[in-house]
PDB file of C-alpha atoms in Angstrom:
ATOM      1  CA  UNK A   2     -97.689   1.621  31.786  1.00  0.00           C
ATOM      2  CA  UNK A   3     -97.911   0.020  28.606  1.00  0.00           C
ATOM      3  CA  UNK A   4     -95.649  -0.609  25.559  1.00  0.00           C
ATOM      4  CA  UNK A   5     -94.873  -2.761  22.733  1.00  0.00           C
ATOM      5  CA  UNK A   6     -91.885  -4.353  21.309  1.00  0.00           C
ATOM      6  CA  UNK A   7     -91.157  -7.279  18.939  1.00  0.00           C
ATOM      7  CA  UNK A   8     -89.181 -10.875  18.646  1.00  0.00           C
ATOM      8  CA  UNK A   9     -87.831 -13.426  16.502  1.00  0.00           C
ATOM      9  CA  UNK A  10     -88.142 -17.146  16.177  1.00  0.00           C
ATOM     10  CA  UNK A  11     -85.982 -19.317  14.433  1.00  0.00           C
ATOM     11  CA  UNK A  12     -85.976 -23.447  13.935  1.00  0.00           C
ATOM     12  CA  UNK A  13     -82.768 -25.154  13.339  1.00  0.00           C
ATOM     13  CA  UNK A  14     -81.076 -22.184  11.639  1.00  0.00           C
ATOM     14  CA  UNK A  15     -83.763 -22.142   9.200  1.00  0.00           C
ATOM     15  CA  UNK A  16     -85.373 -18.228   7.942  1.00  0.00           C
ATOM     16  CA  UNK A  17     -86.232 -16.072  10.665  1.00  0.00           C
ATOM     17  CA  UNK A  18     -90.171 -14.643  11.365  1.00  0.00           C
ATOM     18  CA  UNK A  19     -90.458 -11.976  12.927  1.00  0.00           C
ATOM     19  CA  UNK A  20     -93.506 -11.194  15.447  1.00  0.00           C
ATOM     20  CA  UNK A  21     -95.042  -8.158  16.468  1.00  0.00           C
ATOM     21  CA  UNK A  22     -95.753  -8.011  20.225  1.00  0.00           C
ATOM     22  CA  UNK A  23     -98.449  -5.943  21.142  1.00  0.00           C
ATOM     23  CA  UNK A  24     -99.100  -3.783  24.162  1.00  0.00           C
ATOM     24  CA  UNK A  25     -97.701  -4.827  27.702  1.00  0.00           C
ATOM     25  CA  UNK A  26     -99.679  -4.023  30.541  1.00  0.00           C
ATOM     26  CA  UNK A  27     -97.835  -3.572  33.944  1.00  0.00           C
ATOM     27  CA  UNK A  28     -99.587  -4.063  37.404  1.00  0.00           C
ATOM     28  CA  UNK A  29     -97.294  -2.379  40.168  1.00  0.00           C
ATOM     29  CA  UNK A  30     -97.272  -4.348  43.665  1.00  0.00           C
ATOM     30  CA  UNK A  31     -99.166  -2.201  46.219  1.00  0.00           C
ATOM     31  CA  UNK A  32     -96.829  -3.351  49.143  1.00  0.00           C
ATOM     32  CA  UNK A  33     -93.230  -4.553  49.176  1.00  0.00           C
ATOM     33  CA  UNK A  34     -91.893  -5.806  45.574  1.00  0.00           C
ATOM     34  CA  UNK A  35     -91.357  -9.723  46.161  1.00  0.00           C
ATOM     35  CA  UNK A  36     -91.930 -11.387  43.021  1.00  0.00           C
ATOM     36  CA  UNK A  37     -92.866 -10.546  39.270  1.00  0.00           C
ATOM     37  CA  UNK A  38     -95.019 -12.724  37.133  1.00  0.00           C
ATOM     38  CA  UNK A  39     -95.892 -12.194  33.217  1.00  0.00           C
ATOM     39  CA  UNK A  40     -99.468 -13.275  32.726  1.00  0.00           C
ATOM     40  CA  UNK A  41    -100.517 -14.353  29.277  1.00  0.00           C
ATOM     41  CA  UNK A  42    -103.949 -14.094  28.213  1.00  0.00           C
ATOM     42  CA  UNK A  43    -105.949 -16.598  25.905  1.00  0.00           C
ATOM     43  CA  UNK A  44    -106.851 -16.803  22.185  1.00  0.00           C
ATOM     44  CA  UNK A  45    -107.910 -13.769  20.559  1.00  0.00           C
ATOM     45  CA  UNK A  46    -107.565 -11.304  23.968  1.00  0.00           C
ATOM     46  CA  UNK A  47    -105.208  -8.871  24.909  1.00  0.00           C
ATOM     47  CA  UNK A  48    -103.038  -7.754  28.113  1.00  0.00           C
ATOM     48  CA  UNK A  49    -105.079  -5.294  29.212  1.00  0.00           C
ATOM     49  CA  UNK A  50    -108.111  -7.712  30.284  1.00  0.00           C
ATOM     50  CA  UNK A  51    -106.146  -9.248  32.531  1.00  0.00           C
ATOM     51  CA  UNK A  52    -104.507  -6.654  34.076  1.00  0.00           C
ATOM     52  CA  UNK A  53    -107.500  -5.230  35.077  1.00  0.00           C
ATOM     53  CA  UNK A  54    -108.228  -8.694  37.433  1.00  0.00           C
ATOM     54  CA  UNK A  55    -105.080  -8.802  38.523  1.00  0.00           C
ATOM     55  CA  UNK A  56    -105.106  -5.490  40.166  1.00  0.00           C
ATOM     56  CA  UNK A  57    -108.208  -5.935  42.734  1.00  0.00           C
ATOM     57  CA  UNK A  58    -106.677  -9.364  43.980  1.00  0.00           C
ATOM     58  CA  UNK A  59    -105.277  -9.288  47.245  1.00  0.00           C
ATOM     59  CA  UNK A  60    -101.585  -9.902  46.345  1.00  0.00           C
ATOM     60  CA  UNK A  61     -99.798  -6.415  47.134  1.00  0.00           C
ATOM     61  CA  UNK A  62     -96.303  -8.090  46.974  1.00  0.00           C
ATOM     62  CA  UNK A  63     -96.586  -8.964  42.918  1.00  0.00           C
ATOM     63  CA  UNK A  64     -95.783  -7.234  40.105  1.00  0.00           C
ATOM     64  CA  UNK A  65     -97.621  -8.458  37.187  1.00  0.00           C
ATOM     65  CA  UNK A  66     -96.562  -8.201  33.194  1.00  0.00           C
ATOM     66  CA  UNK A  67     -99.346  -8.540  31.011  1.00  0.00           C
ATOM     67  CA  UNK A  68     -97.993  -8.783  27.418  1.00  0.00           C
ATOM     68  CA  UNK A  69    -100.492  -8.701  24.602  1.00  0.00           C
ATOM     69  CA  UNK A  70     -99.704 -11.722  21.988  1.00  0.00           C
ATOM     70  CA  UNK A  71     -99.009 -11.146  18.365  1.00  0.00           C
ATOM     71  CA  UNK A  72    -101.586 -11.039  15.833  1.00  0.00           C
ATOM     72  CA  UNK A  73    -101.354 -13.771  13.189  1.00  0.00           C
ATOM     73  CA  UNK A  74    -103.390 -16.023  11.154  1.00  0.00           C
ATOM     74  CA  UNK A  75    -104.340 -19.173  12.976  1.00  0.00           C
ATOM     75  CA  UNK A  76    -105.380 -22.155  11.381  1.00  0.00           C
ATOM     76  CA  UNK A  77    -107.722 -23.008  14.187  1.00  0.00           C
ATOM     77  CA  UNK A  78    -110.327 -20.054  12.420  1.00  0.00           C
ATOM     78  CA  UNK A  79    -109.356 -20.682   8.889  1.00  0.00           C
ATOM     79  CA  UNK A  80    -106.320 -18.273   9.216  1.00  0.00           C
ATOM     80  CA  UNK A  81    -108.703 -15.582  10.260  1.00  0.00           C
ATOM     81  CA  UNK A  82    -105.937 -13.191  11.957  1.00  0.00           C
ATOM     82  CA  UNK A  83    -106.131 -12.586  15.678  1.00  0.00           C
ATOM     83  CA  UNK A  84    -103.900 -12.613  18.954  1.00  0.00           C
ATOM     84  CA  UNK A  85    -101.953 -15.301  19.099  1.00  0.00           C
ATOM     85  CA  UNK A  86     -98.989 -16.773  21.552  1.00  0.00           C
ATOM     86  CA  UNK A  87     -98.524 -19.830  18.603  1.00  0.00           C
ATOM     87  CA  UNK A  88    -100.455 -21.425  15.801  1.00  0.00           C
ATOM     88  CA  UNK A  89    -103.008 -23.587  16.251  1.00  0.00           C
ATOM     89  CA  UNK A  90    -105.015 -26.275  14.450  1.00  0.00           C
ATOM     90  CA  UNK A  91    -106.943 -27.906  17.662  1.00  0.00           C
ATOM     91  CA  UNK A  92    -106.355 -28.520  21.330  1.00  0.00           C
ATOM     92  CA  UNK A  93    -105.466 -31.899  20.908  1.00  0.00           C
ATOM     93  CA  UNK A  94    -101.934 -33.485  21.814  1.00  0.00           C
ATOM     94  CA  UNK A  95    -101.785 -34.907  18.058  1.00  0.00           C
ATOM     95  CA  UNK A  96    -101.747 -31.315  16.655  1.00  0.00           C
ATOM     96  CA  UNK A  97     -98.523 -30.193  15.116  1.00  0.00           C
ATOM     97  CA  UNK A  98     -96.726 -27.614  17.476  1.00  0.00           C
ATOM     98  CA  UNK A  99     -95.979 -24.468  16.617  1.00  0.00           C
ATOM     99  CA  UNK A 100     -92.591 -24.724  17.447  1.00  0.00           C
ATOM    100  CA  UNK A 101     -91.046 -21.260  16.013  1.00  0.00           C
ATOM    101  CA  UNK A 102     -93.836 -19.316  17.368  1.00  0.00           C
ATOM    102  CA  UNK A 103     -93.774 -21.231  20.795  1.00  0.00           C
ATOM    103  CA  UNK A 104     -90.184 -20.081  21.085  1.00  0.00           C
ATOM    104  CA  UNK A 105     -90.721 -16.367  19.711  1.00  0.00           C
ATOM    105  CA  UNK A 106     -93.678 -16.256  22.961  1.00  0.00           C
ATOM    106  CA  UNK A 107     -91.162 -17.740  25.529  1.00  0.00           C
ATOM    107  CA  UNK A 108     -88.725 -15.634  24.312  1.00  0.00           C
ATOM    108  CA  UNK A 109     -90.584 -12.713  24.927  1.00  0.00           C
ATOM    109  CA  UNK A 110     -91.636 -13.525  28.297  1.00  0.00           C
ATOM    110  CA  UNK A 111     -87.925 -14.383  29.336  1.00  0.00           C
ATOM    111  CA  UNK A 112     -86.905 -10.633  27.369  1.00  0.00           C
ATOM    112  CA  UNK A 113     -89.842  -8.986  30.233  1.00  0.00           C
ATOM    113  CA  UNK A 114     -88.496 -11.135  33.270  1.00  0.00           C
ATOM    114  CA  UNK A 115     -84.556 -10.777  32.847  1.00  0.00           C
ATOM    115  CA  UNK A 116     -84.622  -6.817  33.901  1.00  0.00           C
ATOM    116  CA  UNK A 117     -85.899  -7.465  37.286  1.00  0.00           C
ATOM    117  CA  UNK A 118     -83.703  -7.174  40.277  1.00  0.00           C
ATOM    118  CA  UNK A 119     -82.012 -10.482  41.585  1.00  0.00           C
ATOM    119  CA  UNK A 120     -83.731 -10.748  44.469  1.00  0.00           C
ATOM    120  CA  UNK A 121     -87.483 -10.503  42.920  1.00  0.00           C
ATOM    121  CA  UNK A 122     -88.948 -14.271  42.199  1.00  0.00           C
ATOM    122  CA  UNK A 123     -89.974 -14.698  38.869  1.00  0.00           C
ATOM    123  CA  UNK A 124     -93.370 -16.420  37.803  1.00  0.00           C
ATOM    124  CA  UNK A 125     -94.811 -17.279  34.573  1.00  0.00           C
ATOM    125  CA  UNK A 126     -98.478 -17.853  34.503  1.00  0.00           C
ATOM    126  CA  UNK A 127    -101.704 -17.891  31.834  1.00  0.00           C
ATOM    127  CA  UNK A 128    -105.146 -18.665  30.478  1.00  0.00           C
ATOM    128  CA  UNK A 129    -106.115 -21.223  27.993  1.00  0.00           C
ATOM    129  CA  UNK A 130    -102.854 -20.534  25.291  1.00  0.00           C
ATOM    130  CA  UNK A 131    -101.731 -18.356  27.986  1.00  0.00           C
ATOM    131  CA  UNK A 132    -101.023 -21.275  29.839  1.00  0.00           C
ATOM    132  CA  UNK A 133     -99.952 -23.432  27.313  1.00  0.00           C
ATOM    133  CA  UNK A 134     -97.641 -20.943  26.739  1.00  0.00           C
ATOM    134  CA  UNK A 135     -96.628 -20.875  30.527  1.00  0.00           C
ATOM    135  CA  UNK A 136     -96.212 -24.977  30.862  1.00  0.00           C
ATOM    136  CA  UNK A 137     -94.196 -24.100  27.776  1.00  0.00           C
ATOM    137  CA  UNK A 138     -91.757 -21.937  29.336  1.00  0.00           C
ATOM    138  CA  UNK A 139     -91.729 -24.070  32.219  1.00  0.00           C
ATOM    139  CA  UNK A 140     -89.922 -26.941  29.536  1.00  0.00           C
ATOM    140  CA  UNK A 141     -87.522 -24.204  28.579  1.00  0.00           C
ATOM    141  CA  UNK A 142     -86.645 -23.555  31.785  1.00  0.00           C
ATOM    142  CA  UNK A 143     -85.829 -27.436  32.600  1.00  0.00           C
ATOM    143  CA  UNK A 144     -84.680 -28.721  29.603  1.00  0.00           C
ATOM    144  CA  UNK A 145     -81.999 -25.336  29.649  1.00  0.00           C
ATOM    145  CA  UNK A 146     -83.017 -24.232  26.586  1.00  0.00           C
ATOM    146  CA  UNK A 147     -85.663 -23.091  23.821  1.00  0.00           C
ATOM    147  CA  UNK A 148     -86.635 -25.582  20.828  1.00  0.00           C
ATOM    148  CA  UNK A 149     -84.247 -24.520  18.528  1.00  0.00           C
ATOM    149  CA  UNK A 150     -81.539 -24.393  20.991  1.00  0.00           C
ATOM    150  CA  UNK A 151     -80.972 -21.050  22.099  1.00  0.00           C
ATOM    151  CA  UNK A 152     -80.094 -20.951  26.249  1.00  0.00           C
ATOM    152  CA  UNK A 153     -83.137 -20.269  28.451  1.00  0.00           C
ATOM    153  CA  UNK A 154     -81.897 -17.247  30.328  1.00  0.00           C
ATOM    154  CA  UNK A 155     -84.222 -16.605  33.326  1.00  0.00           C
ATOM    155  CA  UNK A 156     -84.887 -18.587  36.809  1.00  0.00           C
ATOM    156  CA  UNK A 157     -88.550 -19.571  37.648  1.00  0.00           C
ATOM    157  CA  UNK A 158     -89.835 -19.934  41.237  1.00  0.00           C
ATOM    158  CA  UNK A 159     -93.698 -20.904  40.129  1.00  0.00           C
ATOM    159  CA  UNK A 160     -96.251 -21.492  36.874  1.00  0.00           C
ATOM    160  CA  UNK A 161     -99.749 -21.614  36.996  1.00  0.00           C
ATOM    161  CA  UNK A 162    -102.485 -22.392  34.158  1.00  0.00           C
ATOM    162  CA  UNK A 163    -105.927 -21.881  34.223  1.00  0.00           C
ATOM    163  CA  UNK A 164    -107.660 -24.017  31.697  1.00  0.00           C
ATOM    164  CA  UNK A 165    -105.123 -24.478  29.403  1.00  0.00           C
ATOM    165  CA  UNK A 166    -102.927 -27.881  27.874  1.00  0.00           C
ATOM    166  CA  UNK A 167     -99.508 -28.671  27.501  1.00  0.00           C
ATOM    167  CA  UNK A 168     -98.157 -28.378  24.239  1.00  0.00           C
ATOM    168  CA  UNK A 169     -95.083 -30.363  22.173  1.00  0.00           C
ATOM    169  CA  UNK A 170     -96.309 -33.203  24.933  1.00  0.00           C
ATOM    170  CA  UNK A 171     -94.894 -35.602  22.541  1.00  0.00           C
ATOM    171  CA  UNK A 172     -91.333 -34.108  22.752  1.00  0.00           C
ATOM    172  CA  UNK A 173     -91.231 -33.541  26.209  1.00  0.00           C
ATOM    173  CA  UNK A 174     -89.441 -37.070  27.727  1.00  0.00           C
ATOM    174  CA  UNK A 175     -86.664 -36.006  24.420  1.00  0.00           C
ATOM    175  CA  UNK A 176     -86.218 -32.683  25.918  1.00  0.00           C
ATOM    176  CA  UNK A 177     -85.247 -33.804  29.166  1.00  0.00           C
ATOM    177  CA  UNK A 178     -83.548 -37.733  28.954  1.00  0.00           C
ATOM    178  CA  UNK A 179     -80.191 -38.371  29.775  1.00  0.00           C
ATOM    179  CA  UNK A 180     -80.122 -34.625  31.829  1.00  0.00           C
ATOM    180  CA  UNK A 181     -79.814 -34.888  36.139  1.00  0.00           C
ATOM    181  CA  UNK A 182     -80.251 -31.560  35.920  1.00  0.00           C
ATOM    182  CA  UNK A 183     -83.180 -31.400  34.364  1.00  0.00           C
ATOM    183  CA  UNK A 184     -84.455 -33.936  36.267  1.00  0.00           C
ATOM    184  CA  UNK A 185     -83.359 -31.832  39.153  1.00  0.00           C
ATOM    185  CA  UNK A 186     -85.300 -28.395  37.953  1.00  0.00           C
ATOM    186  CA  UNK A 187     -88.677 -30.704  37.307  1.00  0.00           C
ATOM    187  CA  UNK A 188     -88.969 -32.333  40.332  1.00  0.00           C
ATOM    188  CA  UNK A 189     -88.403 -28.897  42.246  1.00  0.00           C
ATOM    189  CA  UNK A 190     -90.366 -26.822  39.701  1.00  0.00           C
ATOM    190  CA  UNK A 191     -93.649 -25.387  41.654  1.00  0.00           C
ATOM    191  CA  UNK A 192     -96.629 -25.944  38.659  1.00  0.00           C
ATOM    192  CA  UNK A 193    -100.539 -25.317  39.862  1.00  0.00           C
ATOM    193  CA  UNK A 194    -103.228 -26.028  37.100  1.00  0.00           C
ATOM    194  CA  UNK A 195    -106.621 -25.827  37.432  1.00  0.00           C
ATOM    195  CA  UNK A 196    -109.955 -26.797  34.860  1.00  0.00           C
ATOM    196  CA  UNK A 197    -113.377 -26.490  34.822  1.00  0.00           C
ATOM    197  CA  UNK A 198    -115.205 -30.393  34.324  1.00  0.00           C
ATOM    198  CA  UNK A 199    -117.373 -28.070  32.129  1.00  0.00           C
ATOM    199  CA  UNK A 200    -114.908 -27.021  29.758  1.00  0.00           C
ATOM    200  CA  UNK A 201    -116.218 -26.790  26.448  1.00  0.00           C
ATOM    201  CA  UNK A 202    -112.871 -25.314  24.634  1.00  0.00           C
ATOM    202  CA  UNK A 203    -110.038 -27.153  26.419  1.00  0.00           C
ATOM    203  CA  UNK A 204    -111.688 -30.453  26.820  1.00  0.00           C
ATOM    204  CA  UNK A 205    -111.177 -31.332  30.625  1.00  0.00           C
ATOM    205  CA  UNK A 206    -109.565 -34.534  29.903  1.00  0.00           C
ATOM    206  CA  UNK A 207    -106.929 -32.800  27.932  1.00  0.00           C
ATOM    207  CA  UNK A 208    -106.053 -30.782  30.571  1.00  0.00           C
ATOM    208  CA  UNK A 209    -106.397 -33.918  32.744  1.00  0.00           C
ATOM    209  CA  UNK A 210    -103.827 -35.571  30.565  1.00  0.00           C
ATOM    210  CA  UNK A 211    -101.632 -32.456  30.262  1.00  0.00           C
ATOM    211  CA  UNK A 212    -100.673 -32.169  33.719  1.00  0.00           C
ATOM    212  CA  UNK A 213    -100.362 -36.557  34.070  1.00  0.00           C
ATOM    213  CA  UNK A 214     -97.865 -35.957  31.076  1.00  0.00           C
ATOM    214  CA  UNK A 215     -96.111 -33.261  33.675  1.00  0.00           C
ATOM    215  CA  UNK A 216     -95.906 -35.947  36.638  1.00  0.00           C
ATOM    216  CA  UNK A 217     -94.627 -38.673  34.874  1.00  0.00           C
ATOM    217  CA  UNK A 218     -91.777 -36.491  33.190  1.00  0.00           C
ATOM    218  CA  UNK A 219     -90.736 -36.089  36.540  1.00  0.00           C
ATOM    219  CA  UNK A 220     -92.528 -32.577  37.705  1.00  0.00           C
ATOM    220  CA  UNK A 221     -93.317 -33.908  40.900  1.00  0.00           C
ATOM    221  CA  UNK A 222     -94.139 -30.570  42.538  1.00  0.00           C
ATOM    222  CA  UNK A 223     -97.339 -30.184  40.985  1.00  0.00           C
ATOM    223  CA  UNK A 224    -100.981 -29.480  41.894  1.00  0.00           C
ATOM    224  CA  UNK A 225    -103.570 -30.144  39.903  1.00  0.00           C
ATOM    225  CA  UNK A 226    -107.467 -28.978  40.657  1.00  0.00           C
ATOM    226  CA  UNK A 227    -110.607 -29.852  39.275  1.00  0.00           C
ATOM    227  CA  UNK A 228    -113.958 -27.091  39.668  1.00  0.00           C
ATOM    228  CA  UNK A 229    -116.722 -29.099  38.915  1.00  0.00           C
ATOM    229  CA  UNK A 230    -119.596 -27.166  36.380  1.00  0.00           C
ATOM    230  CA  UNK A 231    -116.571 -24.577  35.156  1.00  0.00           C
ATOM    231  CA  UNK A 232    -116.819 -24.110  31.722  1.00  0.00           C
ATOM    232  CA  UNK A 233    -113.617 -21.809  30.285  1.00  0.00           C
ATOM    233  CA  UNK A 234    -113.241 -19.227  32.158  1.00  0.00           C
ATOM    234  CA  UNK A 235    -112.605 -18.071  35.518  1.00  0.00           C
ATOM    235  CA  UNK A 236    -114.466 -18.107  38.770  1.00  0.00           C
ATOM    236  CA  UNK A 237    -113.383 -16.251  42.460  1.00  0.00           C
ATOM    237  CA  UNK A 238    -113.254 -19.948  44.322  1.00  0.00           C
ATOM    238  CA  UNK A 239    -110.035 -20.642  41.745  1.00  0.00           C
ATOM    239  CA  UNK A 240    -108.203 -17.326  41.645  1.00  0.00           C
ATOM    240  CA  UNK A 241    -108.536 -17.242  45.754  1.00  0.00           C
ATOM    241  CA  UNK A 242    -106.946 -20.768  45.590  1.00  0.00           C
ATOM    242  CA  UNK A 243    -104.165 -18.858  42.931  1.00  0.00           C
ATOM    243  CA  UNK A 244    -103.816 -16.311  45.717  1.00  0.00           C
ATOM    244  CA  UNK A 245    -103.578 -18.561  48.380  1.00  0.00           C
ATOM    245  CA  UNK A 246    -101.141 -21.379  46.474  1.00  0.00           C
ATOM    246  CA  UNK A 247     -98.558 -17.946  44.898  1.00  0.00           C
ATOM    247  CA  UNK A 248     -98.488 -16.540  48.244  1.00  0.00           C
ATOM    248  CA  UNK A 249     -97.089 -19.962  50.227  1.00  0.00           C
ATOM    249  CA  UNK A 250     -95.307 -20.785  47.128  1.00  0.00           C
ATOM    250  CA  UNK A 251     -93.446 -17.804  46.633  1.00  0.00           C
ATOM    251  CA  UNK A 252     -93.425 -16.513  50.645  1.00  0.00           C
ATOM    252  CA  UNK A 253     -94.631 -13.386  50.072  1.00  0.00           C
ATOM    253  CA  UNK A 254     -95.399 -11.376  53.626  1.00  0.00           C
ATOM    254  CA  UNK A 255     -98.731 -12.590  55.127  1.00  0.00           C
ATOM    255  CA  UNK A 256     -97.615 -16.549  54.592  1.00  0.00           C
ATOM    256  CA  UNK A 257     -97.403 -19.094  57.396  1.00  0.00           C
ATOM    257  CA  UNK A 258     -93.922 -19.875  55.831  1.00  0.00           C
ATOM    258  CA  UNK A 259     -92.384 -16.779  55.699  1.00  0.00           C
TER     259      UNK A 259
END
């Protein structure tokens, strides 16, 4: 199954952009329906290659989303055009954030979560941007609401990155100061990253320093593992431990704890 559809971002009130989603990619669970998760792909890919590794893992209780990302220019290539969650100049955490398009990508992913049935647990997860994206959501979902705003609408039960950073790092303590509820969501929040000491796109250390920023905002539920020689991409020994840490996380049948 496979469609497309499109969103809007705005920033305080200001002009409206609107971005053209590409195709979704669906993954139907091959046993009972227990949870949903939309899985964003990286910089410059599309749904469809990562629907196609979702479906041989062993996880028959999870329906996964695969959106594909808008394209747009990017400064990162010289505003080359390509699929993008948000613009970007460099994975560093003193790069301006794309704040319009980082709501416009959350948005989306909330739009492909809210029709599931109330008793399904909800994930977001991702790749490189795809995970920025995700640890970006996960901030929406604790601070209540989007950057410019707008109410976060969907519940999350678990996020998971694979070689990716945490953006608007800087605004992240403002997003959630003075809120017990926040404080609340964070701390119960289940977050699992993962990076490759070889990482030659996402420098390790940023993603090192991505998930530290996490901890000491108060995500205290978080697991953070290192795959020594991984450059950026993905090997079976992490998306086993992905398996393994979704299906205690979210009790899906087969777990010790359900």
């Amino acid at each position: 199954m496979s469609n497309s559809s499109s969103s809007t971002g705005s920033v305080s009130g200001t002009a409206t952009r609107t971005f053209e989603f590409g195709r979704t990619h669906v993954v139907r669970p091959k046993g009972r329906h227990q949870a949903t998760i939309v899985w964003l792909h990286g910089l410059g890919d599309k749904g469809s290659s990562w629907s196609q590794l979702l479906e041989t893992l062993p996880l028959p209780n999870i329906k996964w989303i695969c959106p594909t990302a808008p394209t747009r220019p990017v400064r990162l290539f010289g505003g080359f055009p390509c699929t993008a969650w948000f613009d970007v100049g460099d994975f560093s955490e003193d790069a301006p954030d794309d704040l319009e398009g980082l709501d416009a990508s959350a948005a989306h992913v909330a739009n492909l979560l809210s029709t599931e049935p109330a008793d399904i647990k909800l994930g977001v997860g991702g790749f490189s941007m795809g995970a920025a994206t995700a640890l970006y959501s996960a901030i929406c979902l604790v601070s209540g609401n989007y950057g410019n705003g707008n109410l976060y609408p969907v519940n999350l039960s678990a996020i998971v990155g694979l070689s990716g950073w945490l953006p608007c790092s800087r605004n992240l303590r403002n997003r959630m100061e003075g809120s017990h509820e926040a404080a609340r969501r964070a701390a119960s929040l289940p977050i699992f990253l993962c990076h490759g000491l070889g990482d030659e796109v996402v420098a390790y250390e940023h993603g090192k320093r991505s998930a530290e920023n996490l901890s000491s905002a108060g995500f205290r539920n978080l697991t953070f593992r290192t795959y020594n020689g991984l450059g950026h991409y993905t090997i079976p020994e992490e998306t086993d431990e992905v398996c393994n840490w979704l299906t205690a996380t979210l009790g899906l049948d087969g777990s010790q704890s359900y």
